[in-house]
Amino acid sequence: MTFEAEMYWGGAALIGVWLAAFGLALAATRNGMVETGPATQEFGPDPESPAVVTLLANRWRSVDRAAAATLLDLAARGLIEVRQPDDDPGRSTVHVTGKDAGPLMPYERRVLDRVVERAGDAGAPIGAIAFRAEERAKSWNTGLRQEIVAEARLRGLSRARFAPLLASALYATAFAPGVLLAVAVVSGGHGIRGAVLVGAAPAVALMWLLARALGERATPRGLERAGHWAGVTAWLHAHEEFAHLPPAAVTVWDRYLGYGTALGVTSRAGRLLGFDAGDKRRVWSAYGGTWRPVRIRYPRLRPGFGATTPRLLQLACAAGVVAAGLCLFALLRQPDWAVTGGLDSTHSLRRPGLVLSAGWVAVALLGVAVAGRFSRWMLFIAFLAMMPGNFADSHEWLDRAMGEPLVAETVAVVCFGALAVYYLALAVLERRAPQTVTGEVLRMEPRRREKAPRFLALDTGEGDRTVAWALPPGLSAVAPGSTVRLEVSPATRSVRSAAVVTG
């Protein structure tokens, strides 16, 4: 066996050893069984907060519903008031009572501050608590989890799944297989770049597995308390109406509603109180003086959305090239372009179907090139698009296509011609003076392509519906909640300039 082969097999063996050690560590640190206690309505002499109970109820994996449960618990303690004006619980509002909060846990203070930020002195709909930016929602909830875990550890209910020494050893040894593989690559005469890529691949994969496993696990005390709360869950499940209680029912059920949400029993209240990124298409706004839900439409398939004048002219040329190319190809093709008989007709590259598909593909590639979207993948797609032509060797195809366009070609010519005229009209309208609009930024949504304009949803206070604008990549992003003055072009819904009025 050569030295390179020994290194490759050594690296593979180390990967297997690491995975075996990792599996043993997972088995040794798994949570024990939670023994459900008797059904009870008692919380205990020193009960955990609903947020900590959420961690226990979710098997130490997550703190989902913790923020909603904490809000309801704060309402039960008189710091927040939840009002339901009619039969629709979705129209409920939250208000800060102004009562002295006294000492609060960090995560309780976090939830209360968020309610104060959104509700102010006049109150706010419960839907307005949700965040308008995913980054802020993720950061806020990450901090919330860290604060809840800190208290759970302080109470002796939770601990890190892997001890620091074990985690460090697994992290360090994850690089060992890559070192042997990199040595094998270099020894085989390959470059340093290849060695780095081959050596880093197993380390990245193993560290990803380790990062997914890091978290919390139960302590004996935690398992005991989880069993007690499982008994409380059983008692709450015995009340069938409890699962459908709205948030305003906290005035009747007191702290039970918060604990029911933490335990996943009160599903309705938990769904209505969201502290995540919220609904991208329905955002609560108070711009103009009154809280109201604003529905947002994102014109993802609108041609020319956010395009500049040069780009519109380029797209018009591309559509015109496709329309003209299809028309010329349909009118100029001749029967002698294809071999429809003879001994070599089966193997000829000039079959009728192949001639037609090659012409269509060539016209499409030309249009793509003019549009500036040509790439190596286009050649592969073009190759696949020509494949069906190999199976159409009947001369009837060519007979029907001689002298006049096919029906599909006529439709394509009309559509691309109309698209060219549409882009030209947008380019003319784009030359007009921009309009000025002022409002509050509801959301900022990115696009899949980095160079594509981002969506900017603006509430001007004139209605309960809005269409997102296109913010070019060259302009700085604007924080949701800011009041901005935009210079816009209505034809392409593009933003030419943005100035923050109030942050």
XYZ file of C-alpha atoms in Angstrom, residues 85-86 88-94 114 118 123-132 272 274 277-288 290-296 440-443 457 459 463-464 480-481:
52
model
C -62.988 44.481 22.858
C -65.217 41.935 21.059
C -62.440 38.141 18.149
C -59.391 37.426 20.357
C -57.146 38.515 17.500
C -58.297 42.096 18.142
C -57.062 42.031 21.726
C -54.767 44.813 22.927
C -51.993 45.006 25.508
C -40.768 44.974 24.461
C -44.739 48.828 21.323
C -51.690 50.384 24.242
C -51.212 48.314 21.109
C -52.758 45.291 19.371
C -51.193 42.001 20.391
C -50.072 41.490 16.798
C -47.893 44.602 17.053
C -45.569 42.850 19.507
C -44.013 40.825 16.687
C -40.757 42.122 15.232
C -40.503 43.538 11.738
C -51.750 34.990 19.124
C -45.844 36.089 18.828
C -40.395 38.015 12.959
C -44.150 38.170 12.464
C -46.176 37.959 9.278
C -44.385 39.428 6.257
C -47.677 40.237 4.563
C -49.640 41.666 7.485
C -47.982 44.198 9.775
C -49.546 46.332 12.488
C -48.789 50.034 12.158
C -49.675 53.113 14.208
C -48.458 55.612 11.591
C -51.151 58.240 11.251
C -54.359 54.742 14.893
C -53.250 51.131 15.111
C -54.359 49.115 12.097
C -53.152 46.042 10.176
C -51.506 46.891 6.862
C -51.392 44.223 4.168
C -48.230 44.180 2.060
C -43.039 54.529 8.210
C -40.954 51.556 7.109
C -42.912 48.394 7.879
C -40.433 45.781 6.665
C -42.686 48.155 2.542
C -46.952 52.795 5.300
C -54.888 53.037 3.658
C -54.596 49.496 4.947
C -38.078 49.083 10.188
C -40.015 51.556 12.307
